[in-house]
mmCIF file of C-alpha atoms in Angstrom:
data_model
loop_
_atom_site.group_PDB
_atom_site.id
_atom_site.type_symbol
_atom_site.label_atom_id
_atom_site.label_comp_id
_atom_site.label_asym_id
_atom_site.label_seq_id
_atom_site.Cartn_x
_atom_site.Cartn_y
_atom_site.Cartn_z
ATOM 1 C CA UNK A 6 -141.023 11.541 -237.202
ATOM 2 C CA UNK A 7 -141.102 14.584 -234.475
ATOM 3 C CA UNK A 8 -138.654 13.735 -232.029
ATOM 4 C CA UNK A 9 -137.288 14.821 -228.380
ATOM 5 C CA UNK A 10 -134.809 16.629 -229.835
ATOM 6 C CA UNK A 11 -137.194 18.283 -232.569
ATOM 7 C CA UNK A 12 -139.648 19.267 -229.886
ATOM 8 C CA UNK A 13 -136.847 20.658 -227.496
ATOM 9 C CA UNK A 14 -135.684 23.347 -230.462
ATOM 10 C CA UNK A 15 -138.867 25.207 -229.248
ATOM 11 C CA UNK A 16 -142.428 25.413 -229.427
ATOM 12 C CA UNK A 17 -144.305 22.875 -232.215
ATOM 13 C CA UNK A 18 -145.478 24.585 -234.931
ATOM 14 C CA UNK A 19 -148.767 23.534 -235.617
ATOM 15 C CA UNK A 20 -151.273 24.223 -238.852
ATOM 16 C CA UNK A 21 -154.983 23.152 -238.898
ATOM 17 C CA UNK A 22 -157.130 21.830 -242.065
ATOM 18 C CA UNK A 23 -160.637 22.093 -241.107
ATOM 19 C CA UNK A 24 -163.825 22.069 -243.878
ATOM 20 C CA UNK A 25 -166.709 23.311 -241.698
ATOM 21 C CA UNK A 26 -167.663 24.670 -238.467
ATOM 22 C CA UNK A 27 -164.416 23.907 -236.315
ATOM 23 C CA UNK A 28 -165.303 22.692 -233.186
ATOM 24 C CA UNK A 29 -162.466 20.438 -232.916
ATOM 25 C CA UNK A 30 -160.692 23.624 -233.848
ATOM 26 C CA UNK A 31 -162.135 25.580 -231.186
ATOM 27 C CA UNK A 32 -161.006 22.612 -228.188
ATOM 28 C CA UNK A 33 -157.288 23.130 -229.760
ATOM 29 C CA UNK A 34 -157.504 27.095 -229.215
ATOM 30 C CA UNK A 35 -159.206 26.370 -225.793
ATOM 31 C CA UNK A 36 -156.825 24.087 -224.979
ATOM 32 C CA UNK A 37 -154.227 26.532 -225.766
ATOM 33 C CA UNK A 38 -155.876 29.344 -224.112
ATOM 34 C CA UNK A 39 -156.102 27.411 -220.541
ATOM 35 C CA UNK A 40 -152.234 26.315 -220.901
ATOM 36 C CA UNK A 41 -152.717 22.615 -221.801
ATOM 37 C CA UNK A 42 -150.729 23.128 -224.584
ATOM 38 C CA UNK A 43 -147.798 24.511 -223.588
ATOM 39 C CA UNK A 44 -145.017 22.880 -226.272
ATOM 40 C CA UNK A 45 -147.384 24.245 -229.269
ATOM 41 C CA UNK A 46 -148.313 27.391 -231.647
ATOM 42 C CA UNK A 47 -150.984 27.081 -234.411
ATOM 43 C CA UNK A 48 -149.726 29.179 -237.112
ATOM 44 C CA UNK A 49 -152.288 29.010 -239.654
ATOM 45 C CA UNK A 50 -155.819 27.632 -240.168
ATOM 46 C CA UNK A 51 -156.699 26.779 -243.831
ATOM 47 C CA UNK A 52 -160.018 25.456 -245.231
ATOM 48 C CA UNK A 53 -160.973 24.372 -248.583
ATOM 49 C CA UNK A 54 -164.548 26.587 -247.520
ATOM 50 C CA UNK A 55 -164.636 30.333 -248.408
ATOM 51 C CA UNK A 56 -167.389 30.802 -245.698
ATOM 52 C CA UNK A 57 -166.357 27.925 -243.077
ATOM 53 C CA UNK A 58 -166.698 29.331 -239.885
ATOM 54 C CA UNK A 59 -163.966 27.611 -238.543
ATOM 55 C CA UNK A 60 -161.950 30.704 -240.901
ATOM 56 C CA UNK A 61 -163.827 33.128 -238.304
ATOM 57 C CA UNK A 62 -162.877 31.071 -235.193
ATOM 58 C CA UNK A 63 -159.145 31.067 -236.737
ATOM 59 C CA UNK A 64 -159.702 34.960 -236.466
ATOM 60 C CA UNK A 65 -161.165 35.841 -233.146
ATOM 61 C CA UNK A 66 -158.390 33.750 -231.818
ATOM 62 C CA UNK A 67 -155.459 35.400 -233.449
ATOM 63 C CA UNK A 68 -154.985 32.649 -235.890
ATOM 64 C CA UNK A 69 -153.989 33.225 -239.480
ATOM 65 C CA UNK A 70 -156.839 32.233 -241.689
ATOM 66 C CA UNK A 71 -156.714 31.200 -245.295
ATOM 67 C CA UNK A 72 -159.493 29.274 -247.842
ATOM 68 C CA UNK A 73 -157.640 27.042 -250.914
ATOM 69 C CA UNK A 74 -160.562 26.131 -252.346
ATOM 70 C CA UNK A 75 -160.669 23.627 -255.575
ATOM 71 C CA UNK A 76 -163.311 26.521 -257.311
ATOM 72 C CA UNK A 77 -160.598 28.413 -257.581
ATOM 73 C CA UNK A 78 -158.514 26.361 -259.905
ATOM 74 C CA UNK A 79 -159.106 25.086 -263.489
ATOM 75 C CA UNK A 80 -157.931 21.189 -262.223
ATOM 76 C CA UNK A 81 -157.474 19.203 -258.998
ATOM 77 C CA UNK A 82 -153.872 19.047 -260.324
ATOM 78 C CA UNK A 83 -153.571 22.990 -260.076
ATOM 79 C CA UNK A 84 -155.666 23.027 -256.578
ATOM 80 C CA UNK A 85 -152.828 20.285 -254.882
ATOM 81 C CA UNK A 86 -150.478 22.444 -256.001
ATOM 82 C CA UNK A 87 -151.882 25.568 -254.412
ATOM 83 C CA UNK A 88 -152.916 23.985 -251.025
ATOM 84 C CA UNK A 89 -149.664 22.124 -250.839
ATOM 85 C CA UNK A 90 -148.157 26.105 -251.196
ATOM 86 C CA UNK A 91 -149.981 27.024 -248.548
ATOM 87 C CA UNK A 92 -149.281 24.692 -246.119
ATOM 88 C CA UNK A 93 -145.467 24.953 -247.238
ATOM 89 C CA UNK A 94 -145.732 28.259 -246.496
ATOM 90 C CA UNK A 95 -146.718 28.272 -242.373
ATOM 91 C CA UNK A 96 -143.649 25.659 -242.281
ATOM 92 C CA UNK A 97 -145.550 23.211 -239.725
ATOM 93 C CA UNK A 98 -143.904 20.739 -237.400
ATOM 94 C CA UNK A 99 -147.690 18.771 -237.270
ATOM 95 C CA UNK A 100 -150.588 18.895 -239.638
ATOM 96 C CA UNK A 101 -153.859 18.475 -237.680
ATOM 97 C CA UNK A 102 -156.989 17.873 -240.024
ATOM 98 C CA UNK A 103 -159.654 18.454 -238.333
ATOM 99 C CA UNK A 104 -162.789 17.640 -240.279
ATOM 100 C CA UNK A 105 -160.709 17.940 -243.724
ATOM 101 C CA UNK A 106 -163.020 16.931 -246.344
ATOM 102 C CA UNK A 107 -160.506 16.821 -248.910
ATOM 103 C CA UNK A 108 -158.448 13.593 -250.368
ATOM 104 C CA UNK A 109 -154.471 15.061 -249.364
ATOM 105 C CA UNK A 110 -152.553 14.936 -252.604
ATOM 106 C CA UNK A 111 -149.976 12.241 -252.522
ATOM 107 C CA UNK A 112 -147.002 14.552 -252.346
ATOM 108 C CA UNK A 113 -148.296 16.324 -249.160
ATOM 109 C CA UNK A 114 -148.562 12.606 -247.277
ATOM 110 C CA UNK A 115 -145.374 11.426 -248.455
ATOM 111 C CA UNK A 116 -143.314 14.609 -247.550
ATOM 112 C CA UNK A 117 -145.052 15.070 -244.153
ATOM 113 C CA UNK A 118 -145.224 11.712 -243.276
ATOM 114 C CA UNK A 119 -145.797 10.886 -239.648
ATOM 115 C CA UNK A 120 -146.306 14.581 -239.223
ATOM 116 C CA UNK A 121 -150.238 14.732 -240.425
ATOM 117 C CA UNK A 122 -153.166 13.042 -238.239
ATOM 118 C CA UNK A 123 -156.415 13.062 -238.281
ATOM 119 C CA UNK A 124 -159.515 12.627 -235.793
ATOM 120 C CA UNK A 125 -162.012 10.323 -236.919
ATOM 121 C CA UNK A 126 -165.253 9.666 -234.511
ATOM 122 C CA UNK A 127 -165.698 6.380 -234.260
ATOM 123 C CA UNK A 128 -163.204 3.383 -232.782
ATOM 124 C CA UNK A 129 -161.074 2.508 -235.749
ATOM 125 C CA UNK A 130 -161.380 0.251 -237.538
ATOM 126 C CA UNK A 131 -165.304 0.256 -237.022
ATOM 127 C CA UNK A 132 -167.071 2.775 -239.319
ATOM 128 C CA UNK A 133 -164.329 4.569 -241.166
ATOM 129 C CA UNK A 134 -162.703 4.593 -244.751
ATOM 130 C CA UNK A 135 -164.573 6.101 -247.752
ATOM 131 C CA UNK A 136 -168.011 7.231 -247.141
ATOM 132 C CA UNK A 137 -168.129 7.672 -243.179
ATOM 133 C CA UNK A 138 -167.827 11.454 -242.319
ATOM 134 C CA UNK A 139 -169.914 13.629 -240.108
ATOM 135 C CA UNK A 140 -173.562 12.418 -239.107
ATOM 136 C CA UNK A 141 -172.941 9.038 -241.385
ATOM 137 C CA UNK A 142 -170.129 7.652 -239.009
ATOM 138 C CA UNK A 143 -172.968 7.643 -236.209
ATOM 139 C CA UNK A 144 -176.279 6.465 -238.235
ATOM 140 C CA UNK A 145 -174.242 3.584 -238.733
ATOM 141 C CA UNK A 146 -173.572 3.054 -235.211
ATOM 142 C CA UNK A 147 -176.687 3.249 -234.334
ATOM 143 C CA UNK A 148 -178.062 1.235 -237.149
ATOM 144 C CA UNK A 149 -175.369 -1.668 -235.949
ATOM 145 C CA UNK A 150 -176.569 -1.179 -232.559
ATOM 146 C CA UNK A 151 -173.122 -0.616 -231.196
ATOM 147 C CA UNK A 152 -173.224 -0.079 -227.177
ATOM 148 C CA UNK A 153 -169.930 1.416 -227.135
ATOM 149 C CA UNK A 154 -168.563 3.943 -230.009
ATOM 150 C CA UNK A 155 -165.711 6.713 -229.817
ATOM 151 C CA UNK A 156 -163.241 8.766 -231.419
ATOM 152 C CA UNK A 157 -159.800 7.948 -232.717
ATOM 153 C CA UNK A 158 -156.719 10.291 -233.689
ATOM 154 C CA UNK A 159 -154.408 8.218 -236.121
ATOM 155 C CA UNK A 160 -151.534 9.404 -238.364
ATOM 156 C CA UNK A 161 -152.539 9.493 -241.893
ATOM 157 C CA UNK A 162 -151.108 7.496 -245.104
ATOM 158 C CA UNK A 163 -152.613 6.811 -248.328
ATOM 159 C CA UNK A 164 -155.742 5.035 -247.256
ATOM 160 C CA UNK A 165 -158.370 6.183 -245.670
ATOM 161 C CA UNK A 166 -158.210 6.132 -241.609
ATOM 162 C CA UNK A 167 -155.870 3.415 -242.015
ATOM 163 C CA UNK A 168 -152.877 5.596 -240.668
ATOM 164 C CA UNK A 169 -151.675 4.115 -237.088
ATOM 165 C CA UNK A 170 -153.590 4.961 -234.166
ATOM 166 C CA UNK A 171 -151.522 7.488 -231.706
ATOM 167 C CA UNK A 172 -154.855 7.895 -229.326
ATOM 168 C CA UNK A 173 -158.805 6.479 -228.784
ATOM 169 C CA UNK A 174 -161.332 7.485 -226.221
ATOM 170 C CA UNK A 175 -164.641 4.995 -225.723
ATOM 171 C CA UNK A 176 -168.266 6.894 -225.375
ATOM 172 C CA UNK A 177 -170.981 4.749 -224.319
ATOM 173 C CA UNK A 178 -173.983 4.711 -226.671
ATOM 174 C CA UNK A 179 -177.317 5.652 -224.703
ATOM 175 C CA UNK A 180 -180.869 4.036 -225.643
ATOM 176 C CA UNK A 181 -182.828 6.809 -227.304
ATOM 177 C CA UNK A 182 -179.650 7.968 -229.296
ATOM 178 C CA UNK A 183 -180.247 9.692 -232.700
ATOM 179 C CA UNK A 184 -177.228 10.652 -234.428
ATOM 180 C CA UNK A 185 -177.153 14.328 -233.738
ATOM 181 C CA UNK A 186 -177.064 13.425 -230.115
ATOM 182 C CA UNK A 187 -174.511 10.685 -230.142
ATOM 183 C CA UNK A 188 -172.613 13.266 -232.261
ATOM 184 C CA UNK A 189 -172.394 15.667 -229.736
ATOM 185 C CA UNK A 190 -171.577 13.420 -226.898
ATOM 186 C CA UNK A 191 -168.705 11.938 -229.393
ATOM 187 C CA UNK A 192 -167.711 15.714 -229.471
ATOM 188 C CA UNK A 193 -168.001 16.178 -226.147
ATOM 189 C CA UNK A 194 -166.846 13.265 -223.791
ATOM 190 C CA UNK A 195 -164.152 12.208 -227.039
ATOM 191 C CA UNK A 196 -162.596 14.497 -229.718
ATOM 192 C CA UNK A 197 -162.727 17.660 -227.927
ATOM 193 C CA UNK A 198 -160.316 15.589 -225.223
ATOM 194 C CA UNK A 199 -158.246 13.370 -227.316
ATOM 195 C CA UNK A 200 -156.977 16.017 -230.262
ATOM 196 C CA UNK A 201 -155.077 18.140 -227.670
ATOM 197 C CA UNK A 202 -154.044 15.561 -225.985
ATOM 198 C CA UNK A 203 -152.224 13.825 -228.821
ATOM 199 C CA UNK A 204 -150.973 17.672 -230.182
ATOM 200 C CA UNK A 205 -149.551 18.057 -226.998
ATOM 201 C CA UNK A 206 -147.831 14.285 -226.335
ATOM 202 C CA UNK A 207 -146.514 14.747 -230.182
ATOM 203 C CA UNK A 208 -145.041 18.156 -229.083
ATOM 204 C CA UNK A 209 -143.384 16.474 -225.876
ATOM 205 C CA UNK A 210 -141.772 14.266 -228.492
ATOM 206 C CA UNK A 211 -143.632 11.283 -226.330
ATOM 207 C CA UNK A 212 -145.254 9.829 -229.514
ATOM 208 C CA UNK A 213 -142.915 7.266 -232.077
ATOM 209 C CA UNK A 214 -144.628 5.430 -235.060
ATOM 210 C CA UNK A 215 -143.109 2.421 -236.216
ATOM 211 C CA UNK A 216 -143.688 -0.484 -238.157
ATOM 212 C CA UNK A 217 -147.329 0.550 -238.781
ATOM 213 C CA UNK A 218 -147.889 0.635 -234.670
ATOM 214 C CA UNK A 219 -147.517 3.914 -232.286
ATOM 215 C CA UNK A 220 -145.993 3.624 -229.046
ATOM 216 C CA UNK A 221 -147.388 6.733 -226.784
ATOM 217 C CA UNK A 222 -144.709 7.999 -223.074
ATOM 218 C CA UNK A 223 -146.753 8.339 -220.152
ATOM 219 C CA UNK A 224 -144.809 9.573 -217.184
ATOM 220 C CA UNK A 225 -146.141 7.479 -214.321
ATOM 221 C CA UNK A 226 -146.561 8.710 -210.555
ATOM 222 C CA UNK A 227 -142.649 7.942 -209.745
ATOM 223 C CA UNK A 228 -141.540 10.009 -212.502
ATOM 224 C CA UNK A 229 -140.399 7.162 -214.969
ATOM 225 C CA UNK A 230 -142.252 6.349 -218.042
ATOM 226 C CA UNK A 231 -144.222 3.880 -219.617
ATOM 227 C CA UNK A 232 -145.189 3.154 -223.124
ATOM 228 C CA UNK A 233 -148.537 1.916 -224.498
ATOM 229 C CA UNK A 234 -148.768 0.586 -227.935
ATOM 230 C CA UNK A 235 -151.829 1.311 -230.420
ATOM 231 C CA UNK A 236 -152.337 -1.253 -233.221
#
């Protein structure tokens, strides 16, 4: 787990997964560019996508940019081997994946543990695990008639969004919704908000995990701090 100390030793190196078109991508590099993220560097993007756009975002932003994609191997075996390389390679402090459609090989979660999270758009534990990504996290919301949805950034561990929650964000669900809308404002009003948020508090070393629970250092207005615990 990142530490005070570990964050002190200089900036937090950070490396981005991403499978697609990167907007949560884009509100780290924006966040960097207007100076909210002041304790962090992203050193490399990598996508499992030859032609995800996120790689070209990675670019125009000074960003290395590389594709491990499973095509390119004979066996998943040989493709976890490769992308494991790779992200070996940029030495990161904090693995962000950022709509990462790819199961993380078992090595890579157990060597970097408590240094990989995720965000997921919904409120944990409502619509997540196998099958909700993208557009299918939010047709379910809307087909349970939720009133309130979200967006969660959790560590990960061997199950699927069941990592401990560092961060959540409520968005309230609007009648006349349709998933591409309630997407955006999920974007928008959630994700785009909480992932620099929690890169930067991890960086700050104000972010411990323990005993499947995250306790998060706010600095109130008299200077002390306070802690808030996510289950």
């Amino acid at each position: 787990m990142l530490t005070k100390e570990t964050a002190a030793e200089g900036k937090l190196r950070v490396l981005v997964c991403v499978s697609g078109g990167g907007t949560n991508l884009q509100a780290v590099i924006d966040a960097k560019k207007a100076g909210r993220l002041e304790r962090a560097e992203l050193v490399r993007v990598i996508s499992n996508k030859p032609g995800a756009y996120a790689l070209k975002r990675a670019q125009e932003a000074g960003i290395e940019g590389i594709c491990v994609s499973p095509k390119d191997f004979p066996d998943r075996e040989a493709f976890h081997r490769a992308f494991l390389s790779a992200v070996d390679e940029a030495s990161p402090d904090l693995i962000v994946l950022a709509g990462f459609l790819v199961v993380l090989p078992a090595e890579m979660i157990s060597r970097y543990r408590n240094r990989i999270i995720n965000i997921h758009p919904s409120l944990i534990p409502s619509f997540c695990g196998t099958g909700f990504y993208g557009l299918k996290v939010h047709e379910a919301a809307l087909r349970r008639g939720v009133k309130v949805t979200g967006a969660t950034v959790h560590f990960v561990d061997e199950g699927t969004d069941t990592g401990p929650i560092i961060l959540q964000k409520p968005v309230m669900v609007k009648e006349g919704d349709t998933p591409e809308i309630l997407q955006h404002r999920v974007m928008e009003e959630a994700e785009w908000v909480l992932l620099p948020e929690a890169i930067e508090l991890i960086a700050a070393g104000r972010v411990m995990a323990a005993d499947g629970k995250v306790s998060v250092k706010y600095q109130d207005e008299a200077g002390g701090e306070r802690s808030v615990w996510h289950i």
